Amino acid sequence: MRSDLMKKGIERAPHRSLFKAMGYTDEEIARPIIGIANSSNEVIPGHIHLNEIVEAVKAGIRLAGGTPMEFSTIGICDGIVMGHKGMKYSLASRELIADSVETMAMAYSFDGLVVVPNCDKIIPGMLMAMLRLNIPAIMISGGPMLAGELQGKVIDLITVFEGVGGYAAGKITDEDLKQLEDEACPGCGSCAGMFTANSMNCMAEVLGLALPDNGTIPAVHARRKRLAKVTGMKIMELVEKQILPRDIATEKAFRNAIAVDMALGCSTNTVLHLPAIAREAKITIDLNLFNEISSRTPNLCKISPAGTHHIEDLDKAGGISAVMVELNKKGLLDLDAFTITGKQVKDNIQGAKNLNPQVIRPLEDPYSNNGGIAILFGNLASGGAVVKQSAVDKNMLVHSGPARIFDSEEDGMKAILEGKINKGDVVIIRYEGPKGGPGMREMLGPTSAIAGVGLDKEVALLTDGRFSGGSRGAAIGHISPEAQEGGTIALLKDGDIIKIDIPNKRLDVELPQTEIDHRLSQWKTPDYKIKEGYLYRYAQQVTSAGTGAVFK
């Protein structure tokens, strides 16, 4: 066993003595030791209950003859850090989480690993660690939050964010906003829509690194604890058979994940995280692959913010397996891909049914013939830009308008709330990329404010930062090269005409190349906004959004 390095032989008597100081018996020490990376804390609603999930995992491990040993990781709630300096640390925390799990698993020579995350950057960070370590490992998430309800209307966190814009526009009162605030998030779990956390939980399931139903069983359902127990038992099987993460997360698995991503209309952040996770498996995912798969994959679901359904509705409709069954009607998946169950995809989805064609559209009646995400290229985004096209109003799929330039999220948000943005404008928020932010902040505040003041069908928002999975409208992010690196976005001036053509995957500024070159010759690289601590080191090491914002 791998753990023999720290527990077997005469020379390891001191090591065993230290284990016994924690109450472990000789029998427990002799068994396979399974590390459990628990990201539970008291600052994230998606993680407040993870100790209960971990206890269920431990029960499963013990049932199957192993010894669980739990350790912790950090975790950040994107909703709580949204719109202020704290958001600079969110994406940056992904690398810290991957590094910390790697450090613990290598230091303690665990025989296997169970990772227990639930929210935005914690999930990809732990998946990255699983593939980097390539020891027997499995993921189980804490599950999605139930949607809230107010006056017979289903609501969620995005309703509150958009309520802020509605309040600024005089559409709702203080009391209305307070009611939204009180009722939108009824309990523990990752926020109820197809936002980044739930998108990545679904991706983990499709990649085969988590058990079926991981992406959709609500946090408060007993099925979630039962799945956690089965996960604990499954890791023992993986250790016995030495089934490794890179045996599962192959190129065909990533292609399957992107196809389901397109069918679901997942968060644009999947375009950051899937390439970063693949890199740890020694696989390169080019941004063009997203467009290639999107071009043949229909969008079957409109989960909040793209529509009125929530993850609990998707679960009741048959979950991710039902979506995969629909996609298989057109041969859009590789059913031979191997998964953590020890079986192939075709075995996992056998018997699954679409139980609600209003939630999961049948393949012959999709919302659109193309997937939920599009990658745009052009003289404004030679390295690519990302938009959740399934959440864009049809009138904004092709748009041309004057640029309104802001060099920070705060400046852009202030202008929106003060009513200084006009119909037809293209709001540009720059110097918020991986290096320029630093940390590539999410822009749920500005996009929700635009929707709240009623301009989401008439105004576009472009940024070298990124958007929450909760963003809707013509919100185009991840513009690469970013402003800090001298990308064209850094050279724009107020009034420049921006041309958006999502059907043809184009994003351009109406300027001759000679003018772009002239402006670039006059541009100087600005100082980093932060010059100390982790964010300074992050800014110096991080690559562009087009490569997944991984470290050099």
PDB file of C-alpha atoms in Angstrom, residues 245-354:
ATOM      1  CA  PRO A 245      -8.130   9.542 -12.446  1.00  0.00           C
ATOM      2  CA  ARG A 246      -6.175   9.760 -15.706  1.00  0.00           C
ATOM      3  CA  ASP A 247      -7.609   6.370 -16.721  1.00  0.00           C
ATOM      4  CA  ILE A 248     -10.988   8.101 -16.613  1.00  0.00           C
ATOM      5  CA  ALA A 249     -10.457  11.755 -17.587  1.00  0.00           C
ATOM      6  CA  THR A 250      -9.317  11.032 -21.139  1.00  0.00           C
ATOM      7  CA  GLU A 251      -9.791  13.208 -24.204  1.00  0.00           C
ATOM      8  CA  LYS A 252     -13.081  11.436 -24.995  1.00  0.00           C
ATOM      9  CA  ALA A 253     -14.305  12.217 -21.455  1.00  0.00           C
ATOM     10  CA  PHE A 254     -13.558  15.914 -21.925  1.00  0.00           C
ATOM     11  CA  ARG A 255     -15.355  15.892 -25.267  1.00  0.00           C
ATOM     12  CA  ASN A 256     -18.369  14.359 -23.552  1.00  0.00           C
ATOM     13  CA  ALA A 257     -18.195  17.019 -20.853  1.00  0.00           C
ATOM     14  CA  ILE A 258     -18.138  19.850 -23.394  1.00  0.00           C
ATOM     15  CA  ALA A 259     -21.113  18.334 -25.244  1.00  0.00           C
ATOM     16  CA  VAL A 260     -23.183  18.147 -22.055  1.00  0.00           C
ATOM     17  CA  ASP A 261     -21.952  21.645 -21.160  1.00  0.00           C
ATOM     18  CA  MET A 262     -23.463  22.890 -24.435  1.00  0.00           C
ATOM     19  CA  ALA A 263     -26.725  21.010 -23.947  1.00  0.00           C
ATOM     20  CA  LEU A 264     -27.164  22.372 -20.414  1.00  0.00           C
ATOM     21  CA  GLY A 265     -26.113  25.961 -21.147  1.00  0.00           C
ATOM     22  CA  CYS A 266     -23.539  25.929 -18.363  1.00  0.00           C
ATOM     23  CA  SER A 267     -21.561  28.819 -16.909  1.00  0.00           C
ATOM     24  CA  THR A 268     -18.965  30.477 -19.141  1.00  0.00           C
ATOM     25  CA  ASN A 269     -16.481  29.652 -16.382  1.00  0.00           C
ATOM     26  CA  THR A 270     -16.428  26.051 -17.629  1.00  0.00           C
ATOM     27  CA  VAL A 271     -14.302  27.433 -20.477  1.00  0.00           C
ATOM     28  CA  LEU A 272     -11.713  28.453 -17.881  1.00  0.00           C
ATOM     29  CA  HIS A 273     -11.849  25.340 -15.752  1.00  0.00           C
ATOM     30  CA  LEU A 274     -12.133  22.438 -18.205  1.00  0.00           C
ATOM     31  CA  PRO A 275      -8.867  23.358 -20.009  1.00  0.00           C
ATOM     32  CA  ALA A 276      -7.138  23.836 -16.640  1.00  0.00           C
ATOM     33  CA  ILE A 277      -8.338  20.439 -15.393  1.00  0.00           C
ATOM     34  CA  ALA A 278      -7.388  18.790 -18.706  1.00  0.00           C
ATOM     35  CA  ARG A 279      -3.894  20.251 -18.466  1.00  0.00           C
ATOM     36  CA  GLU A 280      -3.337  18.294 -15.246  1.00  0.00           C
ATOM     37  CA  ALA A 281      -4.262  15.145 -17.188  1.00  0.00           C
ATOM     38  CA  LYS A 282      -1.662  16.083 -19.863  1.00  0.00           C
ATOM     39  CA  ILE A 283      -4.447  16.904 -22.330  1.00  0.00           C
ATOM     40  CA  THR A 284      -4.663  20.164 -24.293  1.00  0.00           C
ATOM     41  CA  ILE A 285      -8.100  21.658 -24.954  1.00  0.00           C
ATOM     42  CA  ASP A 286      -8.110  24.387 -27.587  1.00  0.00           C
ATOM     43  CA  LEU A 287     -10.883  26.981 -27.399  1.00  0.00           C
ATOM     44  CA  ASN A 288     -11.916  26.101 -30.953  1.00  0.00           C
ATOM     45  CA  LEU A 289     -13.006  22.699 -29.644  1.00  0.00           C
ATOM     46  CA  PHE A 290     -15.866  24.394 -27.764  1.00  0.00           C
ATOM     47  CA  ASN A 291     -17.168  25.935 -30.998  1.00  0.00           C
ATOM     48  CA  GLU A 292     -16.683  22.682 -32.887  1.00  0.00           C
ATOM     49  CA  ILE A 293     -18.743  20.704 -30.380  1.00  0.00           C
ATOM     50  CA  SER A 294     -21.266  23.527 -29.936  1.00  0.00           C
ATOM     51  CA  SER A 295     -21.936  23.608 -33.677  1.00  0.00           C
ATOM     52  CA  ARG A 296     -23.398  20.098 -33.575  1.00  0.00           C
ATOM     53  CA  THR A 297     -24.825  19.998 -30.038  1.00  0.00           C
ATOM     54  CA  PRO A 298     -28.334  21.356 -29.407  1.00  0.00           C
ATOM     55  CA  ASN A 299     -29.166  23.412 -26.333  1.00  0.00           C
ATOM     56  CA  LEU A 300     -31.734  21.317 -24.452  1.00  0.00           C
ATOM     57  CA  CYS A 301     -32.029  23.131 -21.122  1.00  0.00           C
ATOM     58  CA  LYS A 302     -32.637  26.675 -19.983  1.00  0.00           C
ATOM     59  CA  ILE A 303     -31.863  26.617 -16.293  1.00  0.00           C
ATOM     60  CA  SER A 304     -31.694  29.904 -14.356  1.00  0.00           C
ATOM     61  CA  PRO A 305     -30.392  32.451 -15.337  1.00  0.00           C
ATOM     62  CA  ALA A 306     -31.200  31.444 -18.927  1.00  0.00           C
ATOM     63  CA  GLY A 307     -34.709  30.318 -17.975  1.00  0.00           C
ATOM     64  CA  THR A 308     -37.082  29.696 -15.086  1.00  0.00           C
ATOM     65  CA  HIS A 309     -36.043  26.154 -14.165  1.00  0.00           C
ATOM     66  CA  HIS A 310     -33.584  25.270 -11.395  1.00  0.00           C
ATOM     67  CA  ILE A 311     -31.279  22.363 -10.604  1.00  0.00           C
ATOM     68  CA  GLU A 312     -33.937  20.639  -8.494  1.00  0.00           C
ATOM     69  CA  ASP A 313     -36.152  20.607 -11.617  1.00  0.00           C
ATOM     70  CA  LEU A 314     -33.343  19.045 -13.631  1.00  0.00           C
ATOM     71  CA  ASP A 315     -32.923  16.405 -10.921  1.00  0.00           C
ATOM     72  CA  LYS A 316     -36.631  15.535 -11.005  1.00  0.00           C
ATOM     73  CA  ALA A 317     -36.502  15.364 -14.812  1.00  0.00           C
ATOM     74  CA  GLY A 318     -33.900  12.612 -14.711  1.00  0.00           C
ATOM     75  CA  GLY A 319     -30.689  14.528 -14.070  1.00  0.00           C
ATOM     76  CA  ILE A 320     -27.554  14.535 -16.164  1.00  0.00           C
ATOM     77  CA  SER A 321     -28.061  10.921 -17.257  1.00  0.00           C
ATOM     78  CA  ALA A 322     -31.358  11.924 -18.913  1.00  0.00           C
ATOM     79  CA  VAL A 323     -29.613  14.749 -20.761  1.00  0.00           C
ATOM     80  CA  MET A 324     -26.977  12.283 -21.954  1.00  0.00           C
ATOM     81  CA  VAL A 325     -29.688   9.879 -23.140  1.00  0.00           C
ATOM     82  CA  GLU A 326     -31.140  12.669 -25.297  1.00  0.00           C
ATOM     83  CA  LEU A 327     -27.718  13.539 -26.740  1.00  0.00           C
ATOM     84  CA  ASN A 328     -27.073   9.894 -27.505  1.00  0.00           C
ATOM     85  CA  LYS A 329     -30.065   9.843 -29.876  1.00  0.00           C
ATOM     86  CA  LYS A 330     -27.844  11.728 -32.296  1.00  0.00           C
ATOM     87  CA  GLY A 331     -24.627   9.925 -31.363  1.00  0.00           C
ATOM     88  CA  LEU A 332     -23.162  13.049 -29.747  1.00  0.00           C
ATOM     89  CA  LEU A 333     -21.380  11.208 -26.923  1.00  0.00           C
ATOM     90  CA  ASP A 334     -18.646   8.610 -26.708  1.00  0.00           C
ATOM     91  CA  LEU A 335     -20.435   5.901 -24.751  1.00  0.00           C
ATOM     92  CA  ASP A 336     -17.292   3.796 -24.396  1.00  0.00           C
ATOM     93  CA  ALA A 337     -15.682   6.324 -22.038  1.00  0.00           C
ATOM     94  CA  PHE A 338     -14.682   4.676 -18.744  1.00  0.00           C
ATOM     95  CA  THR A 339     -15.961   6.152 -15.458  1.00  0.00           C
ATOM     96  CA  ILE A 340     -15.415   6.048 -11.698  1.00  0.00           C
ATOM     97  CA  THR A 341     -18.213   3.461 -11.404  1.00  0.00           C
ATOM     98  CA  GLY A 342     -15.895   0.942 -13.021  1.00  0.00           C
ATOM     99  CA  LYS A 343     -18.278   0.897 -15.969  1.00  0.00           C
ATOM    100  CA  GLN A 344     -18.616   2.751 -19.242  1.00  0.00           C
ATOM    101  CA  VAL A 345     -20.916   5.701 -19.889  1.00  0.00           C
ATOM    102  CA  LYS A 346     -23.351   3.478 -21.765  1.00  0.00           C
ATOM    103  CA  ASP A 347     -23.770   1.333 -18.662  1.00  0.00           C
ATOM    104  CA  ASN A 348     -24.253   4.320 -16.351  1.00  0.00           C
ATOM    105  CA  ILE A 349     -27.047   5.880 -18.407  1.00  0.00           C
ATOM    106  CA  GLN A 350     -28.821   2.653 -19.292  1.00  0.00           C
ATOM    107  CA  GLY A 351     -32.410   2.928 -18.138  1.00  0.00           C
ATOM    108  CA  ALA A 352     -32.286   6.704 -17.631  1.00  0.00           C
ATOM    109  CA  LYS A 353     -35.312   8.577 -19.009  1.00  0.00           C
ATOM    110  CA  ASN A 354     -36.296  12.153 -19.697  1.00  0.00           C
TER     111      ASN A 354
END
